[in-house]
XYZ file of C-alpha atoms in Angstrom:
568
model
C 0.000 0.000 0.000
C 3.099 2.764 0.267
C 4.150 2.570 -3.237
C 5.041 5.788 -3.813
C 4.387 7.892 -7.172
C 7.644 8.952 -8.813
C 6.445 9.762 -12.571
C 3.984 10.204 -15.422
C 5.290 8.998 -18.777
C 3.444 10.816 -21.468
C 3.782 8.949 -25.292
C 1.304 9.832 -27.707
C 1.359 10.259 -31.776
C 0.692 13.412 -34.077
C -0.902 13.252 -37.682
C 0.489 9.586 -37.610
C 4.168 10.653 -39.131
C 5.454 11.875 -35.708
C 5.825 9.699 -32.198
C 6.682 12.688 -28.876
C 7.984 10.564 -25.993
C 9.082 12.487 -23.029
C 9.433 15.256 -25.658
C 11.698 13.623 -27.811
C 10.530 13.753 -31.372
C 11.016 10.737 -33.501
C 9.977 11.703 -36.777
C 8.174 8.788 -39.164
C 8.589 8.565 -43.436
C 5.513 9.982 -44.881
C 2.773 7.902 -45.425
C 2.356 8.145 -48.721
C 5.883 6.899 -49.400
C 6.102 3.447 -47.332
C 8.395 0.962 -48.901
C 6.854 -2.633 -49.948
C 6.546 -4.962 -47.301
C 6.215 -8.567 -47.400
C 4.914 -10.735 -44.474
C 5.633 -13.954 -44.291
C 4.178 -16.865 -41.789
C 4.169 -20.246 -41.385
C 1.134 -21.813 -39.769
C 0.766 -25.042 -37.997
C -0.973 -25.824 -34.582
C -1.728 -22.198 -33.679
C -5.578 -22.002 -33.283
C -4.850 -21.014 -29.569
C -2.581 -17.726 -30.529
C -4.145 -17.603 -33.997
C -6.951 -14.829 -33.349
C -4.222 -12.446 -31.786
C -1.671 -12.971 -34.138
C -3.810 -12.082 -37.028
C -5.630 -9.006 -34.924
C -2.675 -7.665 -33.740
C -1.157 -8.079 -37.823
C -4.878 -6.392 -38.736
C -4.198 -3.396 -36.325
C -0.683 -2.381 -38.083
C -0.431 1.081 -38.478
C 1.038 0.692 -42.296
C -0.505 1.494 -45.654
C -2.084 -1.807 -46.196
C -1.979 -1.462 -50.164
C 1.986 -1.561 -49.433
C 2.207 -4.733 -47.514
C 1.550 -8.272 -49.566
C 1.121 -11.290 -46.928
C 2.526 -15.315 -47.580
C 0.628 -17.591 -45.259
C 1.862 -21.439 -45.540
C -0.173 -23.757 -43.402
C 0.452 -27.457 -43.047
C 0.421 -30.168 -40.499
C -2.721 -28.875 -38.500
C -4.836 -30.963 -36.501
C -6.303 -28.014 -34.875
C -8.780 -25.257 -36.472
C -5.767 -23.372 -37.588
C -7.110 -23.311 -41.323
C -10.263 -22.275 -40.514
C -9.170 -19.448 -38.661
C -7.099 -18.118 -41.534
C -9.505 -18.449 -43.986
C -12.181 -16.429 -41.972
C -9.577 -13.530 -41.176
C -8.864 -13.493 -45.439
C -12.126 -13.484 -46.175
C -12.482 -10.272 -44.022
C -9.706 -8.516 -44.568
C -8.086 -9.570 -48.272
C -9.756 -6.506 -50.124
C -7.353 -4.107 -47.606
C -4.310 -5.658 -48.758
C -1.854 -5.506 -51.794
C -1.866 -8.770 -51.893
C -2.628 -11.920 -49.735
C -1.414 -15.634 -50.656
C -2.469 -18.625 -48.826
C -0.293 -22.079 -49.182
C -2.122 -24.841 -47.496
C -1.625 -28.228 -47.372
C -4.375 -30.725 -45.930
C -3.439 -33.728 -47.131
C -0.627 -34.550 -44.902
C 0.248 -36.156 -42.242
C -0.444 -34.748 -38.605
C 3.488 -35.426 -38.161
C 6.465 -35.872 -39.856
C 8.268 -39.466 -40.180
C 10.468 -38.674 -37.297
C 7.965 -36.751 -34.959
C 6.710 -38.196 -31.593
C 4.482 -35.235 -30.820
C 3.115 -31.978 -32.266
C 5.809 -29.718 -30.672
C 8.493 -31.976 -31.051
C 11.370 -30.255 -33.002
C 12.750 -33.533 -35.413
C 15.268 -33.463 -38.226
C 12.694 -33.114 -40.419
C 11.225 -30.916 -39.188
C 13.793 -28.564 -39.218
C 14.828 -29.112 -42.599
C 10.802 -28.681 -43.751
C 11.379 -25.223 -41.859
C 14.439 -24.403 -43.626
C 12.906 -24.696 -47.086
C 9.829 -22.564 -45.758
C 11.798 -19.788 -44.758
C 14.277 -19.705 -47.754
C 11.051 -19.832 -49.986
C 9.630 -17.202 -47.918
C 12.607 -15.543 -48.548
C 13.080 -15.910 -52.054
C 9.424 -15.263 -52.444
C 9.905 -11.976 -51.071
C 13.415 -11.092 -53.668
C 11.467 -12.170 -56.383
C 8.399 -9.268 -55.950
C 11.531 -6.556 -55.527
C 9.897 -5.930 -51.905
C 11.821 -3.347 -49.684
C 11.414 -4.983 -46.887
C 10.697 -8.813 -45.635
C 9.013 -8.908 -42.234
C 9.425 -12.796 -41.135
C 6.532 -13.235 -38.521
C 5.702 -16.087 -36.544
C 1.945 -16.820 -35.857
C 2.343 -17.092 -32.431
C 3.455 -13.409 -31.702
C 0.943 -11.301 -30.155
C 2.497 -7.612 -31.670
C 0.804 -4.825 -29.570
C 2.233 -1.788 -30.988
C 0.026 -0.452 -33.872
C 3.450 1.513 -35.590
C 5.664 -1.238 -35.396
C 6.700 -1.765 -39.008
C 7.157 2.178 -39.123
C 8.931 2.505 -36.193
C 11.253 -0.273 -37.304
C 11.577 0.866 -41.153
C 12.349 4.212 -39.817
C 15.051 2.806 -38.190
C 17.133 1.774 -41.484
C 18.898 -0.984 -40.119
C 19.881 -3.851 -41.955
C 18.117 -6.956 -39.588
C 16.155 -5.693 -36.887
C 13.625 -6.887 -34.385
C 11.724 -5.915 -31.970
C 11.446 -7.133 -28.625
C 9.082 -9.703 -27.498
C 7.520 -10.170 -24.146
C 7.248 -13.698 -22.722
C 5.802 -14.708 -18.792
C 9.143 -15.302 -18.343
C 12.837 -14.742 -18.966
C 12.307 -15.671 -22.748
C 12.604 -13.636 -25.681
C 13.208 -13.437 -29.506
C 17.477 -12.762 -28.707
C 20.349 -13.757 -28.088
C 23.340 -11.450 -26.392
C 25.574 -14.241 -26.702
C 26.084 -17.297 -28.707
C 28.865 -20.777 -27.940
C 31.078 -22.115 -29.791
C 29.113 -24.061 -30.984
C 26.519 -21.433 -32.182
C 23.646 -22.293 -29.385
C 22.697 -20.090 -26.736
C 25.056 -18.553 -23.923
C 23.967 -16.579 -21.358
C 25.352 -13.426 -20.894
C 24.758 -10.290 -18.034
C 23.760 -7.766 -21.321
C 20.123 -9.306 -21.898
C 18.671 -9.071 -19.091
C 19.014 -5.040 -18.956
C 18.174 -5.147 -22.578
C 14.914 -7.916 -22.173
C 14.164 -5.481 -18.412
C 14.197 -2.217 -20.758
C 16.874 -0.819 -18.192
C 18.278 0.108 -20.915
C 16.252 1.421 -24.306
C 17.309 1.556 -27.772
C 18.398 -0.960 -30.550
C 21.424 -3.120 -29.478
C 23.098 -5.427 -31.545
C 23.114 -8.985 -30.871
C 24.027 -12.377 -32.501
C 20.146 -13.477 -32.515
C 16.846 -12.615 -33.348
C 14.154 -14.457 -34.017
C 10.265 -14.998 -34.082
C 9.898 -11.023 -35.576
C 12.291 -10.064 -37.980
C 12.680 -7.548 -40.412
C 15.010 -7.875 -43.349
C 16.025 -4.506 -45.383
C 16.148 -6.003 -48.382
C 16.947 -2.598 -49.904
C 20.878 -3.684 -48.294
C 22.880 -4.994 -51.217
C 24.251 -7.459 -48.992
C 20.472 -8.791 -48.061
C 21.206 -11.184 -51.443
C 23.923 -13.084 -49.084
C 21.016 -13.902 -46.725
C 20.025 -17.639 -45.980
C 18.651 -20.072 -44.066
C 20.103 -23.319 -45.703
C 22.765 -23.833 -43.719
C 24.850 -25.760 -47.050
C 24.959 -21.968 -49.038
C 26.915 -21.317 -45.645
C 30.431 -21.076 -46.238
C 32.616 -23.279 -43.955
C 28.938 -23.521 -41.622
C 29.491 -25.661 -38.674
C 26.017 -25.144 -36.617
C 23.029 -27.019 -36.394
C 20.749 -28.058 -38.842
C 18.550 -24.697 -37.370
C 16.857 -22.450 -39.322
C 17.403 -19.679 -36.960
C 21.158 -20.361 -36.552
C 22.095 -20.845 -39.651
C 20.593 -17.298 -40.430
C 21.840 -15.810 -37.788
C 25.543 -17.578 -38.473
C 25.488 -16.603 -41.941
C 24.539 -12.738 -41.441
C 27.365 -12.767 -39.042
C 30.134 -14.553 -41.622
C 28.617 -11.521 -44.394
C 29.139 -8.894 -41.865
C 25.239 -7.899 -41.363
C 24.391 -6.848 -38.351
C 21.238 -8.227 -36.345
C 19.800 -5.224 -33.768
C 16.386 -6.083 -30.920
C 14.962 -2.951 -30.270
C 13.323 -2.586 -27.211
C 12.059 1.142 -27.169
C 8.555 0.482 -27.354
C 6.018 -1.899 -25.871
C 5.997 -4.550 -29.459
C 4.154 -7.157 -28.327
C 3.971 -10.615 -26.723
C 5.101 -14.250 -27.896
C 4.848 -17.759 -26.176
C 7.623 -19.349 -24.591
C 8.030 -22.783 -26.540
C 6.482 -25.924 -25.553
C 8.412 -28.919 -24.299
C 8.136 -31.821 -26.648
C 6.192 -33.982 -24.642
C 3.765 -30.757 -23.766
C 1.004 -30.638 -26.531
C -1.810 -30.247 -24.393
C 0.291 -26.940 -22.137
C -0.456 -24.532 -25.561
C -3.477 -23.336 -24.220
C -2.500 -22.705 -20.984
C 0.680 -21.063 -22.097
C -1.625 -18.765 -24.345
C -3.499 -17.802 -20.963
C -0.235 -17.154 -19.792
C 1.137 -14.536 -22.529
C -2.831 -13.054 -22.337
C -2.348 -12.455 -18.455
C 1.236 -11.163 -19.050
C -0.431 -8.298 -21.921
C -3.018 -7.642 -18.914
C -0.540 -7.209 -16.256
C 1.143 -4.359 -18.235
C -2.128 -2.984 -18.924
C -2.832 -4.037 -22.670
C -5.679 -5.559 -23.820
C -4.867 -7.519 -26.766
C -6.715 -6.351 -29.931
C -9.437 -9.511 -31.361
C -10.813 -9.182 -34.786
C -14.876 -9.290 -34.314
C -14.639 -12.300 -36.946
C -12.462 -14.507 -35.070
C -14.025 -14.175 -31.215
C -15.773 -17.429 -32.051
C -12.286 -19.238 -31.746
C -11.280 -18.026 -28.669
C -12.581 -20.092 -25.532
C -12.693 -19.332 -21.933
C -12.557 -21.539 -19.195
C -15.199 -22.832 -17.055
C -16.268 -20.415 -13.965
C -14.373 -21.147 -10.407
C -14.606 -20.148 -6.993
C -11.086 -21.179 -6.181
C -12.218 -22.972 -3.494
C -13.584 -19.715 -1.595
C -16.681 -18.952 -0.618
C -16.395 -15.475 -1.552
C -14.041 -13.476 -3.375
C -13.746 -9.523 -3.268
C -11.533 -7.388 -6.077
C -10.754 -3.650 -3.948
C -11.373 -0.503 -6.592
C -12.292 2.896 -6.717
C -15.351 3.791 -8.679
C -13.121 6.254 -10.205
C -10.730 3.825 -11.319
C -12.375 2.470 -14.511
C -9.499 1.578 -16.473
C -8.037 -0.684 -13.688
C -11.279 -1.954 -13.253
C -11.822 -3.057 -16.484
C -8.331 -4.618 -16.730
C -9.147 -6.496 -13.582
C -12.616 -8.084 -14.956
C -10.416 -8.966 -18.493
C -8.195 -11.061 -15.881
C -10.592 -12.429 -13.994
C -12.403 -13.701 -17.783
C -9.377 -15.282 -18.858
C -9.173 -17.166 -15.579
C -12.983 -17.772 -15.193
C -13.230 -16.225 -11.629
C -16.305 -14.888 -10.403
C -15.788 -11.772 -7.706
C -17.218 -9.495 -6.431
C -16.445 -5.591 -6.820
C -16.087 -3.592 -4.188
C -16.442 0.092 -4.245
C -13.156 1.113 -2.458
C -13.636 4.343 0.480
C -12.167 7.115 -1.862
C -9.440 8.926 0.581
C -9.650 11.600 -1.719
C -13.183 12.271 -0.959
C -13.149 11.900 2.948
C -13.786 14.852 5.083
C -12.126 15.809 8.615
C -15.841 14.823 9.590
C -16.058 11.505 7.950
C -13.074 10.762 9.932
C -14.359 11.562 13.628
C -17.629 11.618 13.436
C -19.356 9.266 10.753
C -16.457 6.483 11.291
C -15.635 7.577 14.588
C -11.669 7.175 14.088
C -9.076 7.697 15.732
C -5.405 7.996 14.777
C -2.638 5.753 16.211
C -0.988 7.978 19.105
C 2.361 9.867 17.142
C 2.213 7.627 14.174
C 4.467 8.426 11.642
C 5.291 7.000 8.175
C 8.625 4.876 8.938
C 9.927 6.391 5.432
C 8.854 9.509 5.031
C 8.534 10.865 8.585
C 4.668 12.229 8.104
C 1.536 11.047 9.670
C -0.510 9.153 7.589
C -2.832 10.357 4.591
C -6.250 10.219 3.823
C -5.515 7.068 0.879
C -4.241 4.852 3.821
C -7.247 5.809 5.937
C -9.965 4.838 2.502
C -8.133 1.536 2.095
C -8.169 0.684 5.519
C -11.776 1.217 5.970
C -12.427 -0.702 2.110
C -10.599 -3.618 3.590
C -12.522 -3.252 7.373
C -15.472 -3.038 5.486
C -14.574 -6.203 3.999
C -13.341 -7.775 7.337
C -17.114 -6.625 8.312
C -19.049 -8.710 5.794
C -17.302 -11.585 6.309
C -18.024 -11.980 9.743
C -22.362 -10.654 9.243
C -22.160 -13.701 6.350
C -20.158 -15.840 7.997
C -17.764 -16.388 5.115
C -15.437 -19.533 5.771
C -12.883 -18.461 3.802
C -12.214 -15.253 1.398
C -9.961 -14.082 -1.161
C -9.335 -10.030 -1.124
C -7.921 -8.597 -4.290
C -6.695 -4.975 -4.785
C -7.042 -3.588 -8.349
C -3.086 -3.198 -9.407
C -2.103 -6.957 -9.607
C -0.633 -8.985 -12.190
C -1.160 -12.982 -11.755
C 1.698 -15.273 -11.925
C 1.485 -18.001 -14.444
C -0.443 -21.093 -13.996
C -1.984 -19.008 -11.274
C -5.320 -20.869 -10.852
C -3.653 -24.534 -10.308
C -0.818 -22.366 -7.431
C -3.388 -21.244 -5.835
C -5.485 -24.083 -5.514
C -2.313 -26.282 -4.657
C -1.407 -23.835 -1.896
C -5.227 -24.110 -0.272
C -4.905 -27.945 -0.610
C -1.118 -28.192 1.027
C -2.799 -26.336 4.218
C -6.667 -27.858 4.620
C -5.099 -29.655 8.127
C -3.808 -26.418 9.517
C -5.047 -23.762 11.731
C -4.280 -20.339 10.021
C -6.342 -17.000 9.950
C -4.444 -15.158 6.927
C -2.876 -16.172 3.851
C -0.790 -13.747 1.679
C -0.622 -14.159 -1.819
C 1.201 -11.059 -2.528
C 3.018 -9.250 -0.294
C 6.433 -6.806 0.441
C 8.832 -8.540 2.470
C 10.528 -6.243 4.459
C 13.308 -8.372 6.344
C 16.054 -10.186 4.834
C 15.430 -13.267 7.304
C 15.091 -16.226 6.428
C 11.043 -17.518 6.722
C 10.304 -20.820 8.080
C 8.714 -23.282 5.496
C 5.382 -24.384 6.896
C 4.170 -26.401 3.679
C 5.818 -26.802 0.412
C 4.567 -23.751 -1.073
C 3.972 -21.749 2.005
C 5.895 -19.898 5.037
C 5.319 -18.228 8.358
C 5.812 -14.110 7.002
C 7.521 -12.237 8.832
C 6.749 -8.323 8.534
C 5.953 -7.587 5.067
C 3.712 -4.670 3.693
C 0.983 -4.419 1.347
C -2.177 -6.082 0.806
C -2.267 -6.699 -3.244
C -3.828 -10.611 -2.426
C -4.434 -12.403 0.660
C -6.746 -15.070 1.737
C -8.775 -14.171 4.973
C -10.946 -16.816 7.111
C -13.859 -15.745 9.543
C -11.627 -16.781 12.881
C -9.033 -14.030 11.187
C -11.607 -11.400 10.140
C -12.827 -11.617 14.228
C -9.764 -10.829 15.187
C -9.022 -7.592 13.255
C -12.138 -6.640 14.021
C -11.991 -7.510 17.829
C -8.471 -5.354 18.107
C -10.522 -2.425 17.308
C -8.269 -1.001 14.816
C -10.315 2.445 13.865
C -9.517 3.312 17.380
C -5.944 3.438 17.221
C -5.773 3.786 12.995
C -2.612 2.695 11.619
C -2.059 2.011 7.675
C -3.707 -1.781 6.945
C -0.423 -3.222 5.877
C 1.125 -2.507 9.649
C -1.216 -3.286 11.013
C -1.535 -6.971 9.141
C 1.928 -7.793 11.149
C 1.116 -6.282 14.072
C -1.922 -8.925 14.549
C 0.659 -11.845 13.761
C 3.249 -10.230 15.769
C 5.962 -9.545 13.801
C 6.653 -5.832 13.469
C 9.735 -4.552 15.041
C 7.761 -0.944 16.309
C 6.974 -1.881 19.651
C 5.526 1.708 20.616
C 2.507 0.768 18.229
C 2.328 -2.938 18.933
C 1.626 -2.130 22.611
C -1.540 -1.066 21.272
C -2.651 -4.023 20.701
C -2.426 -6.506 23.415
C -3.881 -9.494 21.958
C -1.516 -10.301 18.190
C -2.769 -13.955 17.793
C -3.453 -13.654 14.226
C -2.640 -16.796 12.251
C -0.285 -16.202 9.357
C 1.011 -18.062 6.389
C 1.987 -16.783 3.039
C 2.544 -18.656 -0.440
C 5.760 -19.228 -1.463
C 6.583 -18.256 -3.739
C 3.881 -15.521 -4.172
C 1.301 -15.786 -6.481
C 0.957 -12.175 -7.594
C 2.688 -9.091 -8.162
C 2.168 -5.298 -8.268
C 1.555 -3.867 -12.057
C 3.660 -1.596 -11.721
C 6.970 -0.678 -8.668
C 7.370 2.611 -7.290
C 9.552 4.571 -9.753
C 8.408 2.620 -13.168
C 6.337 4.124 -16.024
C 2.892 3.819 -15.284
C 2.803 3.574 -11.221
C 0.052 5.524 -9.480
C -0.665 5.176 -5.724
C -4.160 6.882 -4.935
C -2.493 6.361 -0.899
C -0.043 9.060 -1.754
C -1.471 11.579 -3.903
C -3.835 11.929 -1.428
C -3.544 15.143 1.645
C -2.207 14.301 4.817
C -4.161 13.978 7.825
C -2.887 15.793 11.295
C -4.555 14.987 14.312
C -3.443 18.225 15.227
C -4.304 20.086 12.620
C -8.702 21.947 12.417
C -10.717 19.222 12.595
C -12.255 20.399 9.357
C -9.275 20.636 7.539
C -7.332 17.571 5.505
């Protein structure tokens, strides 16, 4: 809950030629005078990803009579081909051109597969003579530009081919978020051309640093300048490789054989791009739609909603409505707060939970008389914030009485057990069967409280309780935590409005573990029973001091019990 504010990041376009970012002008070719692009994709399995991919392609900020798409589909034993043919039928009057290579009369695997995702010999080499036909296909129309696309990547950024045309580089790609450490680069490459990690991507893949860097990789979303004279030394057949000792890769052998030419490869990760999947094991078929939840609650947790063609929504499944086990669950938001709101119900679709909104105490609007009269509060005796040496404000006081309120109703319903949500979360992957797992691992213990997300303030070591959970020592914040009615008595018993403190000191101080000990005297009876997943099951949107954070705690006045009682 004391996140702090730091900054506003203001990005926005003008007449569609010009991007101002923190008032630096990057200026954009004319419209009128795009280059030829051709997009190229090969299609197999990808009914799951399949409506974003071709939405977010749809939503492209590019002169669409400049851009002439290759699909080649084979191998499907999904609705992949359906899909495609829907979004053409739509959409093929906007383009230059659109061709379609499909092939339904093969196999559902190749002589050497096991699985669907399993990477064979064969496969690789059916790859290779996609891409170099792609390729090739692309020379042979004298297009500008060759924008290699897999149908799995979820691109997010409307001006992506201008931004990266703009650029004028000779490879170039830009960065792709996973639900993980994964990405479409490479900083560093072995001996024996695979990858090697290296302590430049993560800064680059964490956008601690911005820009375009160059790399020995990209992959996934790549843009060829074939305007480069050298472009015509481009492969992926690893045999036109000179002296080529790598795998049998597609990717490799492109990358290897830009490198031997002298062609640079550059990620750029100065905008938000877009999204893609990290890949499936080979004995995982059945994990693609759970890994395409994952990449959708990723986009949500940085507050994008990915775009999905009206035509296509019939593909696109949700799963069956849960409870997780609770008999209630409760999602914290101001009324005022629409947009997190929304983003909050999108996650809660994707993961079929059914809450319950409710209308956070708006600090902003509380009067001196609110305070003492209608709530009848009281301030802890010479509280003051242990970081910024001020008494509290008037957001801490409207989320402690949202969450009291809470506390309230689940003791007048008699709610067993209830999950409490604030609106600025993002959900860990997979975070449906965690959860659920956690609840399970601790059915034969007594606890009160269990934190899903937390702060954790002390660098001691927790004891394990379960598997998955530990006794928490002082922590702050209350982005997720699961509350019982034995727990809900007991915040309420302490009488906490009497002696106000911010919620997420006083959550320790009821399980006796914050190191203040003028404010724990307070409260005489701490025999709250605390656990906490481990690890946590979600995160904050966004940290103090990132693009994007707001805290409606802090931008709020401060309250002095000393001060007119009519004054905040």
């Amino acid at each position: 809950m004391l996140r702090r504010i730091i900054k506003i990041v203001l990005c926005f376009t003008v007449i569609l030629n010009i991007t101002i970012c923190n008032g630096t002008i990057q200026y954009l070719k004319p419209s009128d005078k795009w280059p030829t692009i051709v997009i190229t994709s090969l299609v197999r399995n990808k009914e799951n990803a399949l409506p974003y991919f071709l939405s977010g392609l749809q939503k492209l900020d590019y002169p669409k009579d400049r851009i002439i798409i290759w699909f080649y589909s084979d191998y499907n034993s999904d609705n992949s081909d359906n899909i495609l043919k829907d979004w053409i039928s739509a959409h093929s009057s906007e383009y230059h051109e659109i061709h379609v290579s499909t092939n339904t009369t093969t196999a559902l695997l190749l002589p050497d597969q096991e699985t669907i995702t399993h990477w064979s010999a064969l496969r690789y080499q059916h790859v290779i003579q996609l891409r170099e036909k792609a390729l090739n296909f692309a020379r042979n129309l004298w297009a500008n530009y060759l924008f290699m696309l897999d149908a799995d990547v979820l691109l997010t950024e409307p001006l992506t081919l201008k931004l990266l045309v703009n650029k004028d580089l000779a490879i170039s790609a830009p960065m792709l978020i996973s639900d993980g450490a994964y990405s479409n680069f490479w900083c560093g490459m072995d001996e024996f051309h695979y990858y090697k990690r290296t302590e430049e991507y993560r800064p680059i893949l964490k956008r601690k640093e911005i820009g375009c860097f160059k790399v020995p990789m990209v992959h996934s979303a790549v843009l060829i300048n074939l305007n480069f004279k050298d472009s015509d030394l481009l492969t992926y057949v690893p045999e036109k490789i000179k002296d080529y000792d790598g795998p049998e890769d597609d990717i490799i052998a492109f990358a290897v054989g830009a490198r031997k030419n002298g062609i640079p490869m550059h990620i750029c990760n100065d905008h938000m791009y877009g999204f893609v999947p990290v890949p499936l094991e080979k004995d995982n078929d059945d994990d693609d739609k759970e890994e395409m939840l994952n990449l959708k609650m990723e986009a949500l947790g940085h507050e994008i909603h990915l775009p999905l063609d009206k035509n296509l929504a019939k593909y696109v499944h949700y799963p069956e409505i849960t409870d997780l086990n609770c008999t209630q669950i409760f999602m914290i938001n101001l009324e005022r707060r629409k947009e997190r709101r929304d983003l909050m119900n999108a996650s809660f679709v994707e993961l079929g939970i059914v809450s319950t909104w409710f209308k956070a105490i708006d600090g902003k609007s509380l009067t001196k008389e609110d305070i003492i009269q209608k709530y009848n509060i009281k301030l802890l005796p010479n509280y003051e914030d242990p970081y910024h040496k001020r008494p509290m404000k008037a957001g801490e006081i409207g989320c402690f009485l949202s969450h009291y309120f809470i506390w309230k109703r689940i003791v007048e319903n008699h709610y067993d057990t209830t999950l409490i949500l604030e609106d600025d979360i993002h959900f860990v992957p997979y975070f449906k069967e965690k959860f659920l797992s956690v609840l399970q691992e601790i059915r034969n213990i007594d606890w009160d409280l269990l934190y899903i997300g937390r702060k954790i303030l002390l660098d001691n070591e927790e004891p394990y309780i379960t598997e998955h959970t530990v006794k928490p020592q002082y922590s702050y914040w209350t982005l997720g935590y699961v509350l019982r009615e034995s727990g809900a008595k007991k915040l309420l018993a302490a009488d906490p409005l009497s002696k106000l403190l911010p919620v997420d000191e006083y959550l320790p101080i009821m399980f006796d573990q914050h190191p203040t000990t003028r404010w724990v005297e307070h409260f005489p009876i701490r025999d709250l029973k605390a656990l906490s997943a481990a690890p946590l099951l979600v995160h904050p949107t966004h940290y103090t001091g990132e693009d994007g954070y707001i805290s409606d705690t802090e931008d709020s006045n401060i309250v002095d019990p000393k001060a007119d009682r009519t004054d905040l």
